[in-house]
Short mmCIF file of C-alpha atoms in Angstrom, two decimals:
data_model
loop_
_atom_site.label_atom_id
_atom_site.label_comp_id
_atom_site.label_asym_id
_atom_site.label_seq_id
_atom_site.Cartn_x
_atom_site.Cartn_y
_atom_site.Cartn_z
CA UNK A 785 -49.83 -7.86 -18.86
CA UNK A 786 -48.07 -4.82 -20.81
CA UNK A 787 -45.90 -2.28 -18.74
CA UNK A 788 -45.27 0.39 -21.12
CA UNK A 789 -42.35 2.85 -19.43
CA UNK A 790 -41.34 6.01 -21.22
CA UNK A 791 -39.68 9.26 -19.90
CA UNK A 792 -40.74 13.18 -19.74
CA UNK A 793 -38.01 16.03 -18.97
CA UNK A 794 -39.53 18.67 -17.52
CA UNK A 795 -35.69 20.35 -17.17
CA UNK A 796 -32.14 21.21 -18.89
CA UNK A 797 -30.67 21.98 -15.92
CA UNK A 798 -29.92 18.22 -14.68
CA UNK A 799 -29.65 14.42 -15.83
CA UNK A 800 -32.26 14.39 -12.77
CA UNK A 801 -35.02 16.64 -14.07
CA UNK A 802 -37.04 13.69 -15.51
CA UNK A 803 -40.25 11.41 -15.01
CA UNK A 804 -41.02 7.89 -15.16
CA UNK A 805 -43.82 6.85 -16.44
CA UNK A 806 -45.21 3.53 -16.26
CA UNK A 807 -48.34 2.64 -17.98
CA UNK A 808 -49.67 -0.51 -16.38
CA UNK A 809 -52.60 -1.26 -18.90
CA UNK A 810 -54.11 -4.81 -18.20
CA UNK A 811 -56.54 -7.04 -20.05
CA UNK A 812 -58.94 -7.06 -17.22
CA UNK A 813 -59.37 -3.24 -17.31
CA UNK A 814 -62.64 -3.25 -19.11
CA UNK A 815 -61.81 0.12 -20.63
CA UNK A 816 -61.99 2.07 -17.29
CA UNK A 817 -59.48 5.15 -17.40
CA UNK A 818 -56.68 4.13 -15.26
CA UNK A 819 -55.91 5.29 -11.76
CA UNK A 820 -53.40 8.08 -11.35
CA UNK A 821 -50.37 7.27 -9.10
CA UNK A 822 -47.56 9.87 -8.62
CA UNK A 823 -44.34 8.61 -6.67
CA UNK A 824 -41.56 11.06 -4.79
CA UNK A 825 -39.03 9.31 -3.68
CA UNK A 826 -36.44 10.33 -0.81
CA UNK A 827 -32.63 10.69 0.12
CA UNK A 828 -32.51 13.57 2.19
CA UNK A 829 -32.22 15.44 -0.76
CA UNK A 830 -28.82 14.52 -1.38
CA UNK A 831 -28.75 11.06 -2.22
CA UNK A 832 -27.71 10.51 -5.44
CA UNK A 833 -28.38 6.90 -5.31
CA UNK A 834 -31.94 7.53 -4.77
CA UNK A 835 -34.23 7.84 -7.57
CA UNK A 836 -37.39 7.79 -10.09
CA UNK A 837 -36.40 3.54 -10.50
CA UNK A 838 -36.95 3.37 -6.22
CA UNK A 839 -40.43 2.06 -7.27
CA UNK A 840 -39.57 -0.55 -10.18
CA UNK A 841 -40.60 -3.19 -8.16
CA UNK A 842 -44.45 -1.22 -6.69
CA UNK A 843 -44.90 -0.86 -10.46
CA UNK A 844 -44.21 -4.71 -11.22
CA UNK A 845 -45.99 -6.11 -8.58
CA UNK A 846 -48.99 -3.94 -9.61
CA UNK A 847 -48.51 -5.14 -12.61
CA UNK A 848 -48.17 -8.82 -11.65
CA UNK A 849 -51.62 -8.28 -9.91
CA UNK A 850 -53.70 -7.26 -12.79
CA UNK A 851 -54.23 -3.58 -11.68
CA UNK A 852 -54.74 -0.38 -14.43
CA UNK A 853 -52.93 2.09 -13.35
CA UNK A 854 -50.83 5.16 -14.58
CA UNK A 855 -47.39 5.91 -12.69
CA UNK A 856 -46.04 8.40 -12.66
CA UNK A 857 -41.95 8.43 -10.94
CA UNK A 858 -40.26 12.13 -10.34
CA UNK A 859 -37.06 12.47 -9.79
CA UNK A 860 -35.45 15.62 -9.04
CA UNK A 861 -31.98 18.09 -8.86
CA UNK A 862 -29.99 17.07 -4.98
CA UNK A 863 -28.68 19.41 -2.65
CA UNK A 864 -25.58 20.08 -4.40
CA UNK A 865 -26.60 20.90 -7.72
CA UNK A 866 -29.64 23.52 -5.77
CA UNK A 867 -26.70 24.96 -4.00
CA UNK A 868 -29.07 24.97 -1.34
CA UNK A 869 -31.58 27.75 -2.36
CA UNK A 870 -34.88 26.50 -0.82
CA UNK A 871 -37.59 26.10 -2.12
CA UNK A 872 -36.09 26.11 -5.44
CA UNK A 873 -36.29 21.66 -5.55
CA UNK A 874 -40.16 22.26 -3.82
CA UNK A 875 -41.25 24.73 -7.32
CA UNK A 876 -39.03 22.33 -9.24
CA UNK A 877 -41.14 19.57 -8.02
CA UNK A 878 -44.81 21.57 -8.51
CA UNK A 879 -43.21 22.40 -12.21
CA UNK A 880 -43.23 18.27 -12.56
CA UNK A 881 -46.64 17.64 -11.79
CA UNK A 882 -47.53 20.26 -13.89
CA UNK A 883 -46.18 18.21 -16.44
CA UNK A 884 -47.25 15.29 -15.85
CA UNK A 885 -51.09 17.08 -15.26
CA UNK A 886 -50.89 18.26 -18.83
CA UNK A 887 -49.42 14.69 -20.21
CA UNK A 888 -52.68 13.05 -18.68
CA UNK A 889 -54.99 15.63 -20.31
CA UNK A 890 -53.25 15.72 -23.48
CA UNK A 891 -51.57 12.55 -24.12
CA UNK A 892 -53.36 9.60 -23.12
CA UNK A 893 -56.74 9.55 -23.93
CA UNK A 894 -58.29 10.07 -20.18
CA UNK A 895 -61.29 12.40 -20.24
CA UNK A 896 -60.53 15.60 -19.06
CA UNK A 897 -60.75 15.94 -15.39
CA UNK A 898 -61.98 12.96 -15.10
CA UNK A 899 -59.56 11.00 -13.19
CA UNK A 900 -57.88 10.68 -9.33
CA UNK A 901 -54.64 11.37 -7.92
CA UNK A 902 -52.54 9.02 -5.15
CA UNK A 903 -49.98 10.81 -4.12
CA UNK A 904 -46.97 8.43 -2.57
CA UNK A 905 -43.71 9.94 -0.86
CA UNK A 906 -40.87 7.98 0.94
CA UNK A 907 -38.89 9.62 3.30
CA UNK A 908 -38.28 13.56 2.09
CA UNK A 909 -40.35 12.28 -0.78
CA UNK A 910 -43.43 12.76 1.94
CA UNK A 911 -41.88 16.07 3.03
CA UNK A 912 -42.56 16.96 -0.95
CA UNK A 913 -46.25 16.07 0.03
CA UNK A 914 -46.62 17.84 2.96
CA UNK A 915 -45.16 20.75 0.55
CA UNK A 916 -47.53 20.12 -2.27
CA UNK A 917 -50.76 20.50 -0.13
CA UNK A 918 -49.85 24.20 1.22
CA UNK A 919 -48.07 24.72 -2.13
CA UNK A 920 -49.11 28.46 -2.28
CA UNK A 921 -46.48 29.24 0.29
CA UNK A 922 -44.20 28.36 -2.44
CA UNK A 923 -45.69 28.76 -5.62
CA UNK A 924 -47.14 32.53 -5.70
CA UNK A 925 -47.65 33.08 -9.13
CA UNK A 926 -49.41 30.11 -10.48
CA UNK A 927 -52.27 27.72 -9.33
CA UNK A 928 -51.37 24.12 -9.40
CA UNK A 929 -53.79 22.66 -11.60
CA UNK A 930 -53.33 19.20 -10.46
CA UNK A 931 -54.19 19.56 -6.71
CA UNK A 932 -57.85 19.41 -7.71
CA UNK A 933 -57.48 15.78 -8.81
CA UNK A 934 -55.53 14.70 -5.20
CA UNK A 935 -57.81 12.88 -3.49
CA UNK A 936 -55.51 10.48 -1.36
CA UNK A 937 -51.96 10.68 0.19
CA UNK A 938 -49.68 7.54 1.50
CA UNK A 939 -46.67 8.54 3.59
CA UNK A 940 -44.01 5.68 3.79
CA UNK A 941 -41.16 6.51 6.72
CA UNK A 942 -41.94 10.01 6.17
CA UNK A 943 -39.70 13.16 7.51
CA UNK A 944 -42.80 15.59 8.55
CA UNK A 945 -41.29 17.90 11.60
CA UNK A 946 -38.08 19.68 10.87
CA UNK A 947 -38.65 20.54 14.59
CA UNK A 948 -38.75 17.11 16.05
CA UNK A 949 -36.07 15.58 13.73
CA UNK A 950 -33.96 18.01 14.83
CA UNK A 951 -34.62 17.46 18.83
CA UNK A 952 -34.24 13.49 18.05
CA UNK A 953 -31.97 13.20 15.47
CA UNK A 954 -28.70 16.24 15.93
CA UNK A 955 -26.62 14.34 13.52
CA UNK A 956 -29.03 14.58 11.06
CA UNK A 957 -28.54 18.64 10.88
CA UNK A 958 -25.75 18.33 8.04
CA UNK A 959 -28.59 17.43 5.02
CA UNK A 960 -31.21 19.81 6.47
CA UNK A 961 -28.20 22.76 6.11
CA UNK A 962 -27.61 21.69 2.82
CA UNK A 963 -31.27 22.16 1.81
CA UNK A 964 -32.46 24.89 4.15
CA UNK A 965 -28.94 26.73 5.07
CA UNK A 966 -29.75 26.93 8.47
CA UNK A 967 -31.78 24.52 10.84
CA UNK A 968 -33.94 27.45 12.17
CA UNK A 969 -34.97 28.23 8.47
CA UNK A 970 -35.78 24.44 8.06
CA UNK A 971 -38.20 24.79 11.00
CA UNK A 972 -40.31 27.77 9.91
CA UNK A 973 -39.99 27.08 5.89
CA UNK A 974 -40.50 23.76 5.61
CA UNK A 975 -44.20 22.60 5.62
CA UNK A 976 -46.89 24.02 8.41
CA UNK A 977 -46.13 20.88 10.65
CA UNK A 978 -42.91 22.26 12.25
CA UNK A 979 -44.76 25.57 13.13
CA UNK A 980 -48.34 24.00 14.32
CA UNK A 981 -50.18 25.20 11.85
CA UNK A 982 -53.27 23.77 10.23
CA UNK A 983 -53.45 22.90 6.52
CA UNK A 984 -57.04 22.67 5.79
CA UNK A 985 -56.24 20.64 2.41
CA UNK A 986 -56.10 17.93 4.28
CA UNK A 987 -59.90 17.11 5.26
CA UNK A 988 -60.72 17.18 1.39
CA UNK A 989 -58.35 13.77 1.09
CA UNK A 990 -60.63 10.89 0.91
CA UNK A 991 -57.56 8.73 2.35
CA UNK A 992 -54.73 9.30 4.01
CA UNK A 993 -52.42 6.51 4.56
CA UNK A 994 -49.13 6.51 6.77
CA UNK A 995 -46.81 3.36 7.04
CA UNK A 996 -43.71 3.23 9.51
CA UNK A 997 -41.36 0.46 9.72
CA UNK A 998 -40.57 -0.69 13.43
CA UNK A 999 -37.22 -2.00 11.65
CA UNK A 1000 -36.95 1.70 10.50
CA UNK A 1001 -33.21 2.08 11.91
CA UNK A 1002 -33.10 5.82 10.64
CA UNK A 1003 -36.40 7.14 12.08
CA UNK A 1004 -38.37 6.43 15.08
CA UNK A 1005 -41.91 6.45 15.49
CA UNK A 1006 -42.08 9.71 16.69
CA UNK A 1007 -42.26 11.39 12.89
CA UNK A 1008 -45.30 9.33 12.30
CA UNK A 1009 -46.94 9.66 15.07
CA UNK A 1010 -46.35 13.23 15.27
CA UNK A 1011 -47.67 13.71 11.74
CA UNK A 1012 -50.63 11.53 13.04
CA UNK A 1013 -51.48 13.62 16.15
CA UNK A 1014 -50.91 17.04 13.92
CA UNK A 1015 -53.59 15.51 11.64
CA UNK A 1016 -55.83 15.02 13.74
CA UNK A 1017 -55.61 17.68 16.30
CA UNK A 1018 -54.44 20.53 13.96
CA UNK A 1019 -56.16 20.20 11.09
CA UNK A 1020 -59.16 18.14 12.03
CA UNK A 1021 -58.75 14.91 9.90
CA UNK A 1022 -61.57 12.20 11.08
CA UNK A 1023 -60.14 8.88 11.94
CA UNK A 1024 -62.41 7.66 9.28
CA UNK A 1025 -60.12 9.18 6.77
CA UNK A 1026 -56.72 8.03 8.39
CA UNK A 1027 -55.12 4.52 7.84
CA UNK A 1028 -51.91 3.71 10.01
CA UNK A 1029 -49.54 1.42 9.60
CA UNK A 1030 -46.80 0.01 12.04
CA UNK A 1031 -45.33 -3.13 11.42
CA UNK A 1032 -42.61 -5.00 10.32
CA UNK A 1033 -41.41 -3.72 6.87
CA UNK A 1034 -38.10 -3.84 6.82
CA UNK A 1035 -35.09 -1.03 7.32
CA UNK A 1036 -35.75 2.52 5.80
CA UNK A 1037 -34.89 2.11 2.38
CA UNK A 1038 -36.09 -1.69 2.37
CA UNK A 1039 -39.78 -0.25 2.43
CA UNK A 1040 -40.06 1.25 -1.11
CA UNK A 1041 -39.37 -2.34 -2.44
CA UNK A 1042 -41.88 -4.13 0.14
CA UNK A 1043 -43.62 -6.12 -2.50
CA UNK A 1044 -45.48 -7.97 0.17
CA UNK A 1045 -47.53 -5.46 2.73
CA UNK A 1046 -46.40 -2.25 1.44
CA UNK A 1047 -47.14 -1.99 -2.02
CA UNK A 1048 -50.76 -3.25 -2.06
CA UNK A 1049 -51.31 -0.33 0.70
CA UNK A 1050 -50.55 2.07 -1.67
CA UNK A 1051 -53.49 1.27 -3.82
CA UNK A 1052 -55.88 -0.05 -1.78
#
């Protein structure tokens, strides 16, 4: 069992602007190209503590259980070093999987277009998702090549509803001002979700996964489930294609190191 971590920058401007990647490559692979996984983690976009390590221990345990699979681990600039400009972090985020789309093609010897992406977000890191699949809104002058290969999303403790975080959670308004300026600009700029719009991206995801600690002491069920009820009312996902998760999983930021449930859900 060989783990092979290096690092791309894919910016100047920060220490931060920087992927992990792990390349899990196991004896028992049998030569099959390995399966794409692309991790966002969270902080409320301030957390400097919070970052593309979050997921050392997914990556070992997938390791530790024989799986192929190639990681990639973005970390990204905080609040204070955006000065708050939304949605400068969202295009700085699209500008990393462009990079790590053209490191897959280019670098390590997967046939082109021939391969699968998992996206996986903690907290804001599933915001970022919810971002990615209505990119356009934010990314007007290029395509994003590497939304063809998404084909399944997992949501652990996600933020989804500026809205409804704002409604439950007042106290929480400081970090969304940092990012956003203004709560009201957080609503109706953050993803389609807060506004009750479909995203028909969505029902072209052969899986999509959403986990929620009831030991979650900084969000209630109500993001989930509102996430889950905007799914499938909004934008017509089939329960078919929708695989939810309560349990116990430990507190917020225990989840992204949940070795035991959580990690094998991200690749099953």
């Amino acid at each position: 069992m060989v783990v092979e971590v290096s690092y791309i920058k894919y910016g100047s401007e920060s220490v931060r602007q920087v992927i992990k990647r792990s390349k899990i490559d196991n004896v028992n692979s049998n030569g099959n190209a390995p399966k794409v996984i692309i991790l966002i983690h969270g902080g409320a976009w301030r957390d400097v503590n919070n970052t593309c390590n979050d997921f050392d221990k997914f990556v070992e345990k997938w390791d530790n259980d024989g799986q192929n699979l190639l990681v990639y681990s973005i970390d990204y600039k905080v609040s204070s070093e955006q000065g708050g400009k939304f949605p400068q972090v969202v295009i700085e985020v699209l500008k990393a999987l462009e990079v790590i789309n053209n490191d897959i093609n280019n670098n390590l010897n997967i046939e082109k277009d021939n391969y699968n992406v998992t996206l996986v977000g903690h907290s804001v890191g599933c915001t970022f998702i919810t971002q990615i699949m209505e990119y356009e809104k934010f990314y007007t002058l290029n395509k994003l090549s590497i939304i063809e290969h998404i084909n399944s999303l997992v949501f652990l403790e996600g933020i989804y509803d500026m809205k409804l975080l704002h409604e439950e959670y007042p106290d929480y308004d400081f970090f969304v001002i940092e990012e956003f300026e203004n709560v009201e600009s957080a609503i109706k700029e953050c993803n389609n979700i807060g506004i009750d719009e479909k995203v028909i991206r969505y029902t072209t995801m052969d899986s999509i996964v959403i986990v929620h600690s009831h030991n979650d002491e900084l969000l209630s069920l109500k993001q989930p489930q509102r996430m889950v009820e905007w799914l499938k009312n909004k934008c017509n996902v089939t329960n078919d294609k929708l695989n939810v998760h309560y349990g116990d999983f430990g507190l917020h930021n225990e989840v992204y190191e949940n070795i035991s449930d959580v990690a094998q859900l991200t690749t099953s």
